[in-house]
mmCIF file of N, CA and C in Angstrom:
data_model
loop_
_atom_site.group_PDB
_atom_site.id
_atom_site.type_symbol
_atom_site.label_atom_id
_atom_site.label_comp_id
_atom_site.label_asym_id
_atom_site.label_seq_id
_atom_site.Cartn_x
_atom_site.Cartn_y
_atom_site.Cartn_z
ATOM 1 N N MET F 1 54.107 54.421 -12.634
ATOM 2 C CA MET F 1 53.393 53.152 -12.668
ATOM 3 C C MET F 1 54.562 52.056 -12.347
ATOM 4 N N THR F 2 54.687 51.150 -11.214
ATOM 5 C CA THR F 2 55.895 50.118 -10.934
ATOM 6 C C THR F 2 55.657 48.941 -11.876
ATOM 7 N N ALA F 3 56.471 48.508 -12.439
ATOM 8 C CA ALA F 3 56.547 47.077 -13.010
ATOM 9 C C ALA F 3 57.388 46.258 -12.664
ATOM 10 N N GLY F 4 57.471 45.040 -12.957
ATOM 11 C CA GLY F 4 58.347 43.785 -12.111
ATOM 12 C C GLY F 4 57.252 42.812 -11.569
ATOM 13 N N ARG F 5 58.247 41.856 -10.974
ATOM 14 C CA ARG F 5 57.591 40.813 -10.194
ATOM 15 C C ARG F 5 56.552 41.379 -8.965
ATOM 16 N N VAL F 6 55.485 40.415 -9.029
ATOM 17 C CA VAL F 6 54.678 40.706 -7.635
ATOM 18 C C VAL F 6 54.465 39.159 -7.110
ATOM 19 N N CYS F 7 54.966 38.980 -5.880
ATOM 20 C CA CYS F 7 54.678 37.958 -5.328
ATOM 21 C C CYS F 7 53.496 37.473 -4.503
ATOM 22 N N VAL F 8 52.558 36.468 -4.450
ATOM 23 C CA VAL F 8 51.611 36.426 -3.972
ATOM 24 C C VAL F 8 51.733 34.992 -3.206
ATOM 25 N N ASP F 9 50.766 34.985 -2.225
ATOM 26 C CA ASP F 9 50.892 33.957 -1.150
ATOM 27 C C ASP F 9 49.918 33.206 -0.693
ATOM 28 N N SER F 10 49.647 31.832 -1.067
ATOM 29 C CA SER F 10 48.327 31.294 -0.739
ATOM 30 C C SER F 10 47.112 31.738 -1.335
ATOM 31 N N GLY F 11 47.499 32.404 -2.689
ATOM 32 C CA GLY F 11 46.233 32.500 -3.608
ATOM 33 C C GLY F 11 45.741 33.778 -3.190
ATOM 34 N N SER F 12 46.601 34.395 -2.297
ATOM 35 C CA SER F 12 45.976 36.104 -1.692
ATOM 36 C C SER F 12 46.696 36.826 -2.921
ATOM 37 N N LEU F 13 45.605 37.769 -3.189
ATOM 38 C CA LEU F 13 46.193 38.819 -4.259
ATOM 39 C C LEU F 13 46.800 39.892 -3.717
ATOM 40 N N GLU F 14 47.495 40.152 -2.397
ATOM 41 C CA GLU F 14 47.913 40.930 -1.572
ATOM 42 C C GLU F 14 49.493 40.837 -1.819
ATOM 43 N N GLU F 15 50.237 41.663 -2.096
ATOM 44 C CA GLU F 15 51.441 41.443 -2.648
ATOM 45 C C GLU F 15 52.354 41.060 -1.183
ATOM 46 N N ILE F 16 53.527 40.731 -1.038
ATOM 47 C CA ILE F 16 54.149 40.025 0.053
ATOM 48 C C ILE F 16 55.400 41.320 0.169
ATOM 49 N N GLU F 17 55.762 41.482 1.240
ATOM 50 C CA GLU F 17 56.499 42.472 1.631
ATOM 51 C C GLU F 17 58.009 41.764 1.419
ATOM 52 N N GLU F 18 58.903 42.499 1.006
ATOM 53 C CA GLU F 18 60.256 42.319 0.617
ATOM 54 C C GLU F 18 60.809 41.482 1.673
ATOM 55 N N LEU F 19 60.543 42.145 3.167
ATOM 56 C CA LEU F 19 61.156 41.876 4.307
ATOM 57 C C LEU F 19 60.897 40.379 4.257
ATOM 58 N N VAL F 20 59.439 39.751 3.959
ATOM 59 C CA VAL F 20 59.097 38.764 4.266
ATOM 60 C C VAL F 20 59.896 37.792 3.068
ATOM 61 N N ILE F 21 59.819 37.909 2.149
ATOM 62 C CA ILE F 21 60.385 37.270 0.961
ATOM 63 C C ILE F 21 61.969 36.922 1.297
ATOM 64 N N ARG F 22 62.535 37.983 2.126
ATOM 65 C CA ARG F 22 64.191 37.898 2.643
ATOM 66 C C ARG F 22 64.123 36.612 3.489
ATOM 67 N N ASP F 23 63.290 36.681 4.466
ATOM 68 C CA ASP F 23 63.111 35.863 5.775
ATOM 69 C C ASP F 23 63.016 34.351 5.129
ATOM 70 N N ARG F 24 61.964 34.328 4.066
ATOM 71 C CA ARG F 24 61.649 32.934 3.532
ATOM 72 C C ARG F 24 62.808 32.566 2.779
ATOM 73 N N GLN F 25 63.713 33.370 2.230
ATOM 74 C CA GLN F 25 64.925 32.845 1.382
ATOM 75 C C GLN F 25 66.042 32.455 2.618
ATOM 76 N N HIS F 26 66.183 33.296 3.470
ATOM 77 C CA HIS F 26 66.731 32.609 4.521
ATOM 78 C C HIS F 26 67.051 31.432 4.928
ATOM 79 N N LEU F 27 65.644 31.325 5.431
ATOM 80 C CA LEU F 27 65.035 29.998 6.031
ATOM 81 C C LEU F 27 65.056 28.775 4.999
ATOM 82 N N SER F 28 64.920 28.990 3.716
ATOM 83 C CA SER F 28 65.106 27.962 2.818
ATOM 84 C C SER F 28 66.827 27.499 2.522
ATOM 85 N N GLU F 29 67.488 28.719 2.800
ATOM 86 C CA GLU F 29 68.747 28.302 2.492
ATOM 87 C C GLU F 29 69.503 27.816 3.816
ATOM 88 N N ASP F 30 69.088 28.384 4.950
ATOM 89 C CA ASP F 30 69.777 27.870 6.555
ATOM 90 C C ASP F 30 68.913 27.047 7.233
ATOM 91 N N GLY F 31 67.508 27.246 6.944
ATOM 92 C CA GLY F 31 66.725 26.427 8.122
ATOM 93 C C GLY F 31 66.483 27.109 9.275
ATOM 94 N N VAL F 32 65.931 26.202 9.992
ATOM 95 C CA VAL F 32 65.402 26.889 11.273
ATOM 96 C C VAL F 32 65.357 25.529 12.568
ATOM 97 N N VAL F 33 65.697 25.947 13.700
ATOM 98 C CA VAL F 33 65.791 25.223 14.853
ATOM 99 C C VAL F 33 64.938 25.904 15.791
ATOM 100 N N VAL F 34 63.944 24.903 16.544
ATOM 101 C CA VAL F 34 63.215 25.386 17.107
ATOM 102 C C VAL F 34 63.163 24.293 18.549
ATOM 103 N N PRO F 35 63.801 24.993 19.862
ATOM 104 C CA PRO F 35 64.131 24.114 20.829
ATOM 105 C C PRO F 35 62.557 24.090 21.706
ATOM 106 N N ILE F 36 61.955 23.137 22.213
ATOM 107 C CA ILE F 36 60.699 23.045 23.000
ATOM 108 C C ILE F 36 60.906 22.485 24.504
ATOM 109 N N ILE F 37 61.085 23.275 25.495
ATOM 110 C CA ILE F 37 61.337 23.187 26.610
ATOM 111 C C ILE F 37 60.298 23.604 27.640
ATOM 112 N N ALA F 38 60.040 22.163 28.251
ATOM 113 C CA ALA F 38 58.752 22.556 29.285
ATOM 114 C C ALA F 38 59.587 22.463 30.985
ATOM 115 N N ILE F 39 59.521 24.031 31.583
ATOM 116 C CA ILE F 39 59.802 23.968 32.743
ATOM 117 C C ILE F 39 58.985 24.524 33.823
ATOM 118 N N ASP F 40 58.943 23.875 34.734
ATOM 119 C CA ASP F 40 57.949 23.720 35.848
ATOM 120 C C ASP F 40 58.360 25.202 36.193
ATOM 121 N N LYS F 41 57.108 25.838 36.336
ATOM 122 C CA LYS F 41 57.437 27.510 36.717
ATOM 123 C C LYS F 41 57.530 27.659 38.254
ATOM 124 N N HIS F 42 57.126 26.764 39.161
ATOM 125 C CA HIS F 42 57.485 26.697 40.433
ATOM 126 C C HIS F 42 59.101 26.444 40.917
ATOM 127 N N THR F 43 59.400 25.478 40.243
ATOM 128 C CA THR F 43 60.519 24.498 40.912
ATOM 129 C C THR F 43 61.564 24.887 40.037
ATOM 130 N N GLY F 44 61.506 25.286 38.684
ATOM 131 C CA GLY F 44 62.461 25.415 37.690
ATOM 132 C C GLY F 44 63.248 24.362 37.217
ATOM 133 N N ARG F 45 62.257 23.285 37.409
ATOM 134 C CA ARG F 45 63.092 21.861 36.588
ATOM 135 C C ARG F 45 62.509 21.674 35.477
ATOM 136 N N LEU F 46 63.148 20.761 34.560
ATOM 137 C CA LEU F 46 62.666 20.512 33.550
ATOM 138 C C LEU F 46 61.481 19.572 33.696
ATOM 139 N N GLU F 47 60.517 19.433 32.864
ATOM 140 C CA GLU F 47 59.601 18.440 33.016
ATOM 141 C C GLU F 47 59.885 17.138 32.309
ATOM 142 N N SER F 48 60.538 17.549 31.102
ATOM 143 C CA SER F 48 61.018 16.420 30.061
ATOM 144 C C SER F 48 62.475 16.825 29.459
ATOM 145 N N GLN F 49 62.857 16.007 28.656
ATOM 146 C CA GLN F 49 64.144 16.380 28.179
ATOM 147 C C GLN F 49 63.437 17.285 26.764
ATOM 148 N N PRO F 50 64.514 18.058 26.636
ATOM 149 C CA PRO F 50 64.402 19.325 25.324
ATOM 150 C C PRO F 50 63.843 18.254 24.186
ATOM 151 N N GLU F 51 63.001 19.187 23.508
ATOM 152 C CA GLU F 51 62.682 18.340 21.886
ATOM 153 C C GLU F 51 63.292 19.584 21.149
ATOM 154 N N ILE F 52 63.807 19.205 19.751
ATOM 155 C CA ILE F 52 64.309 19.919 18.829
ATOM 156 C C ILE F 52 63.685 19.689 17.723
ATOM 157 N N VAL F 53 62.949 20.576 17.055
ATOM 158 C CA VAL F 53 62.294 20.627 15.798
ATOM 159 C C VAL F 53 63.227 21.371 14.866
ATOM 160 N N THR F 54 63.480 20.896 13.765
ATOM 161 C CA THR F 54 63.959 21.337 12.544
ATOM 162 C C THR F 54 63.166 21.534 11.403
ATOM 163 N N ARG F 55 63.618 22.799 10.485
ATOM 164 C CA ARG F 55 63.138 23.036 9.443
ATOM 165 C C ARG F 55 64.318 23.350 8.543
ATOM 166 N N GLY F 56 64.182 22.681 7.043
ATOM 167 C CA GLY F 56 65.251 23.136 6.077
ATOM 168 C C GLY F 56 66.574 22.554 6.588
ATOM 169 N N PHE F 57 66.695 21.358 7.116
ATOM 170 C CA PHE F 57 68.175 20.590 7.113
ATOM 171 C C PHE F 57 67.992 19.579 6.577
ATOM 172 N N MET F 58 69.050 18.862 5.694
ATOM 173 C CA MET F 58 68.784 17.502 5.524
ATOM 174 C C MET F 58 69.328 16.663 6.480
ATOM 175 N N PRO F 59 68.592 15.297 6.658
ATOM 176 C CA PRO F 59 68.697 14.716 7.380
ATOM 177 C C PRO F 59 70.168 14.063 7.357
ATOM 178 N N SER F 60 70.897 13.810 8.206
ATOM 179 C CA SER F 60 72.294 13.028 8.307
ATOM 180 C C SER F 60 73.116 12.879 9.628
ATOM 181 N N GLU F 61 73.790 11.921 9.487
ATOM 182 C CA GLU F 61 74.394 11.636 10.620
ATOM 183 C C GLU F 61 74.896 12.868 11.295
ATOM 184 N N ASN F 62 75.710 13.594 10.746
ATOM 185 C CA ASN F 62 76.045 14.919 11.367
ATOM 186 C C ASN F 62 75.052 15.675 11.760
ATOM 187 N N GLY F 63 73.919 15.779 11.178
ATOM 188 C CA GLY F 63 72.544 16.397 11.815
ATOM 189 C C GLY F 63 72.005 15.846 13.145
ATOM 190 N N GLN F 64 72.145 14.761 12.920
ATOM 191 C CA GLN F 64 71.517 14.038 14.322
ATOM 192 C C GLN F 64 72.631 14.385 15.473
ATOM 193 N N GLU F 65 73.985 14.412 14.938
ATOM 194 C CA GLU F 65 75.229 14.744 16.262
ATOM 195 C C GLU F 65 74.469 16.219 16.840
ATOM 196 N N LEU F 66 74.342 17.005 15.499
ATOM 197 C CA LEU F 66 74.325 18.455 16.030
ATOM 198 C C LEU F 66 72.787 18.522 16.821
ATOM 199 N N ILE F 67 72.045 17.932 16.753
ATOM 200 C CA ILE F 67 70.610 17.989 17.368
ATOM 201 C C ILE F 67 71.004 17.458 18.826
ATOM 202 N N ALA F 68 71.866 16.409 18.912
ATOM 203 C CA ALA F 68 72.075 15.686 20.152
ATOM 204 C C ALA F 68 72.845 16.864 20.811
ATOM 205 N N GLY F 69 73.678 17.245 20.352
ATOM 206 C CA GLY F 69 74.688 18.330 21.024
ATOM 207 C C GLY F 69 73.770 19.657 21.430
ATOM 208 N N ALA F 70 72.882 20.240 20.777
ATOM 209 C CA ALA F 70 72.286 21.229 20.751
ATOM 210 C C ALA F 70 71.261 20.809 22.128
ATOM 211 N N ARG F 71 70.611 19.749 22.252
ATOM 212 C CA ARG F 71 70.028 19.363 23.106
ATOM 213 C C ARG F 71 70.706 19.384 24.616
ATOM 214 N N GLU F 72 71.970 18.737 24.635
ATOM 215 C CA GLU F 72 73.049 18.973 25.562
ATOM 216 C C GLU F 72 73.176 20.450 25.960
ATOM 217 N N VAL F 73 73.501 21.306 25.089
ATOM 218 C CA VAL F 73 73.715 22.660 25.387
ATOM 219 C C VAL F 73 72.390 23.261 26.356
ATOM 220 N N ILE F 74 71.142 22.908 25.832
ATOM 221 C CA ILE F 74 70.096 23.289 26.541
ATOM 222 C C ILE F 74 69.885 22.853 27.995
ATOM 223 N N LEU F 75 70.055 21.553 28.258
ATOM 224 C CA LEU F 75 70.255 20.885 29.295
ATOM 225 C C LEU F 75 71.252 21.492 30.527
ATOM 226 N N LYS F 76 72.608 21.896 29.876
ATOM 227 C CA LYS F 76 73.621 22.558 30.623
ATOM 228 C C LYS F 76 73.278 23.929 30.939
ATOM 229 N N THR F 77 72.555 24.549 29.921
ATOM 230 C CA THR F 77 72.244 25.877 30.463
ATOM 231 C C THR F 77 71.246 26.350 31.416
ATOM 232 N N VAL F 78 70.157 25.481 31.146
ATOM 233 C CA VAL F 78 69.126 25.136 32.513
ATOM 234 C C VAL F 78 69.976 24.709 33.564
ATOM 235 N N GLU F 79 70.632 23.755 33.574
ATOM 236 C CA GLU F 79 71.311 23.130 34.896
ATOM 237 C C GLU F 79 72.367 24.026 35.364
ATOM 238 N N GLN F 80 72.810 25.144 34.618
ATOM 239 C CA GLN F 80 73.871 26.256 35.225
ATOM 240 C C GLN F 80 73.057 27.649 35.501
ATOM 241 N N SER F 81 71.795 27.480 35.410
ATOM 242 C CA SER F 81 71.044 28.477 35.575
ATOM 243 C C SER F 81 70.449 28.778 37.363
ATOM 244 N N ASN F 82 70.485 29.850 37.605
ATOM 245 C CA ASN F 82 69.885 30.115 39.203
ATOM 246 C C ASN F 82 68.269 29.804 39.445
ATOM 247 N N PRO F 83 68.031 29.814 40.377
ATOM 248 C CA PRO F 83 66.226 29.476 40.575
ATOM 249 C C PRO F 83 65.511 30.666 39.838
ATOM 250 N N GLU F 84 65.930 31.729 40.132
ATOM 251 C CA GLU F 84 65.233 32.818 39.402
ATOM 252 C C GLU F 84 65.161 33.005 37.934
ATOM 253 N N GLU F 85 66.493 32.721 37.600
ATOM 254 C CA GLU F 85 66.691 32.852 35.995
ATOM 255 C C GLU F 85 65.591 31.725 35.347
ATOM 256 N N LYS F 86 65.586 30.548 35.991
ATOM 257 C CA LYS F 86 64.710 29.149 35.355
ATOM 258 C C LYS F 86 63.332 29.548 35.549
ATOM 259 N N THR F 87 62.664 30.205 36.638
ATOM 260 C CA THR F 87 61.313 30.568 36.871
ATOM 261 C C THR F 87 60.939 31.964 35.984
ATOM 262 N N ASP F 88 61.999 32.671 35.159
ATOM 263 C CA ASP F 88 61.634 33.699 34.477
ATOM 264 C C ASP F 88 61.673 33.285 32.828
ATOM 265 N N TRP F 89 60.779 33.115 32.786
ATOM 266 C CA TRP F 89 60.415 32.522 31.154
ATOM 267 C C TRP F 89 61.398 33.439 30.121
ATOM 268 N N GLY F 90 61.217 34.943 30.347
ATOM 269 C CA GLY F 90 61.877 35.773 29.528
ATOM 270 C C GLY F 90 63.599 35.528 29.427
ATOM 271 N N VAL F 91 63.812 35.455 30.694
ATOM 272 C CA VAL F 91 65.503 35.018 30.866
ATOM 273 C C VAL F 91 65.969 34.089 30.406
ATOM 274 N N ILE F 92 65.269 32.756 30.994
ATOM 275 C CA ILE F 92 65.741 31.331 30.461
ATOM 276 C C ILE F 92 65.912 31.416 28.909
ATOM 277 N N LYS F 93 64.955 31.809 28.427
ATOM 278 C CA LYS F 93 64.858 31.755 26.953
ATOM 279 C C LYS F 93 65.756 32.441 26.190
ATOM 280 N N GLU F 94 65.868 33.525 26.808
ATOM 281 C CA GLU F 94 67.254 34.336 25.972
ATOM 282 C C GLU F 94 68.576 33.854 26.186
ATOM 283 N N LYS F 95 68.823 33.174 27.571
ATOM 284 C CA LYS F 95 70.121 32.535 27.832
ATOM 285 C C LYS F 95 70.257 31.095 27.084
ATOM 286 N N ILE F 96 68.993 30.435 26.496
ATOM 287 C CA ILE F 96 69.303 29.296 25.778
ATOM 288 C C ILE F 96 69.423 29.767 24.663
ATOM 289 N N ARG F 97 68.742 30.742 24.239
ATOM 290 C CA ARG F 97 68.984 31.173 22.550
ATOM 291 C C ARG F 97 70.431 31.811 22.492
ATOM 292 N N VAL F 98 71.008 32.368 23.266
ATOM 293 C CA VAL F 98 72.343 32.872 23.092
ATOM 294 C C VAL F 98 73.219 31.619 23.060
ATOM 295 N N ASP F 99 73.307 30.654 23.823
ATOM 296 C CA ASP F 99 73.981 29.433 23.931
ATOM 297 C C ASP F 99 73.867 28.615 22.811
ATOM 298 N N LEU F 100 72.918 28.537 21.996
ATOM 299 C CA LEU F 100 72.443 27.752 21.160
ATOM 300 C C LEU F 100 73.102 28.639 19.788
ATOM 301 N N ARG F 101 72.699 29.850 19.698
ATOM 302 C CA ARG F 101 73.618 30.393 18.632
ATOM 303 C C ARG F 101 74.988 30.242 18.653
ATOM 304 N N ARG F 102 75.758 30.410 19.675
ATOM 305 C CA ARG F 102 77.132 29.913 19.849
ATOM 306 C C ARG F 102 77.440 28.641 19.272
ATOM 307 N N TYR F 103 76.404 27.572 19.781
ATOM 308 C CA TYR F 103 76.969 26.067 19.661
ATOM 309 C C TYR F 103 77.218 25.641 18.094
ATOM 310 N N PRO F 104 76.435 25.852 17.119
ATOM 311 C CA PRO F 104 76.791 25.452 15.915
ATOM 312 C C PRO F 104 78.436 25.905 15.422
ATOM 313 N N SER F 105 78.946 27.247 15.757
ATOM 314 C CA SER F 105 80.034 27.530 15.278
ATOM 315 C C SER F 105 81.146 27.093 16.123
ATOM 316 N N ARG F 106 80.798 26.760 17.233
ATOM 317 C CA ARG F 106 82.046 25.855 18.163
ATOM 318 C C ARG F 106 82.198 24.196 17.268
ATOM 319 N N SER F 107 80.819 23.870 17.100
ATOM 320 C CA SER F 107 80.873 22.437 16.647
ATOM 321 C C SER F 107 81.363 22.212 15.308
ATOM 322 N N LYS F 108 81.281 23.471 14.234
ATOM 323 C CA LYS F 108 81.925 23.112 12.971
ATOM 324 C C LYS F 108 83.402 23.390 13.082
ATOM 325 N N LEU F 109 84.030 24.112 14.112
ATOM 326 C CA LEU F 109 85.207 24.557 14.379
ATOM 327 C C LEU F 109 85.910 23.467 14.775
ATOM 328 N N ARG F 110 85.204 22.510 15.534
ATOM 329 C CA ARG F 110 85.991 21.373 16.179
ATOM 330 C C ARG F 110 85.946 20.063 15.151
ATOM 331 N N SER F 111 84.770 20.241 14.452
ATOM 332 C CA SER F 111 84.658 19.364 12.889
ATOM 333 C C SER F 111 85.777 19.654 12.079
ATOM 334 N N GLY F 112 86.163 20.812 12.066
ATOM 335 C CA GLY F 112 87.204 21.100 10.919
ATOM 336 C C GLY F 112 86.264 21.957 9.684
ATOM 337 N N HIS F 113 85.157 22.240 9.692
ATOM 338 C CA HIS F 113 84.282 22.805 8.747
ATOM 339 C C HIS F 113 84.468 24.256 8.847
#
């Protein structure tokens, strides 16, 4: 017989897996950034400016600067991609993900943090 804490979610009596709890813990500590990008699949052109949705971040001037910088990273990544990359959702998504992962580290180094 196992004893200890059991976490439940939304009133469900099903036990939550440790992995889910760990993911939620990371989200609560680090937040999440989701870029929303509309690219015409025939031309590869952006239909509108990228939108960036964040959760788990405290609003601040620095936070707004980071979001504006992330938007610039997305625009630059799309601009520097060839037509085949722009029209292949899997490829452009991965390129944007990689470039955005690098972005906060570079901005922290520039700001001295």
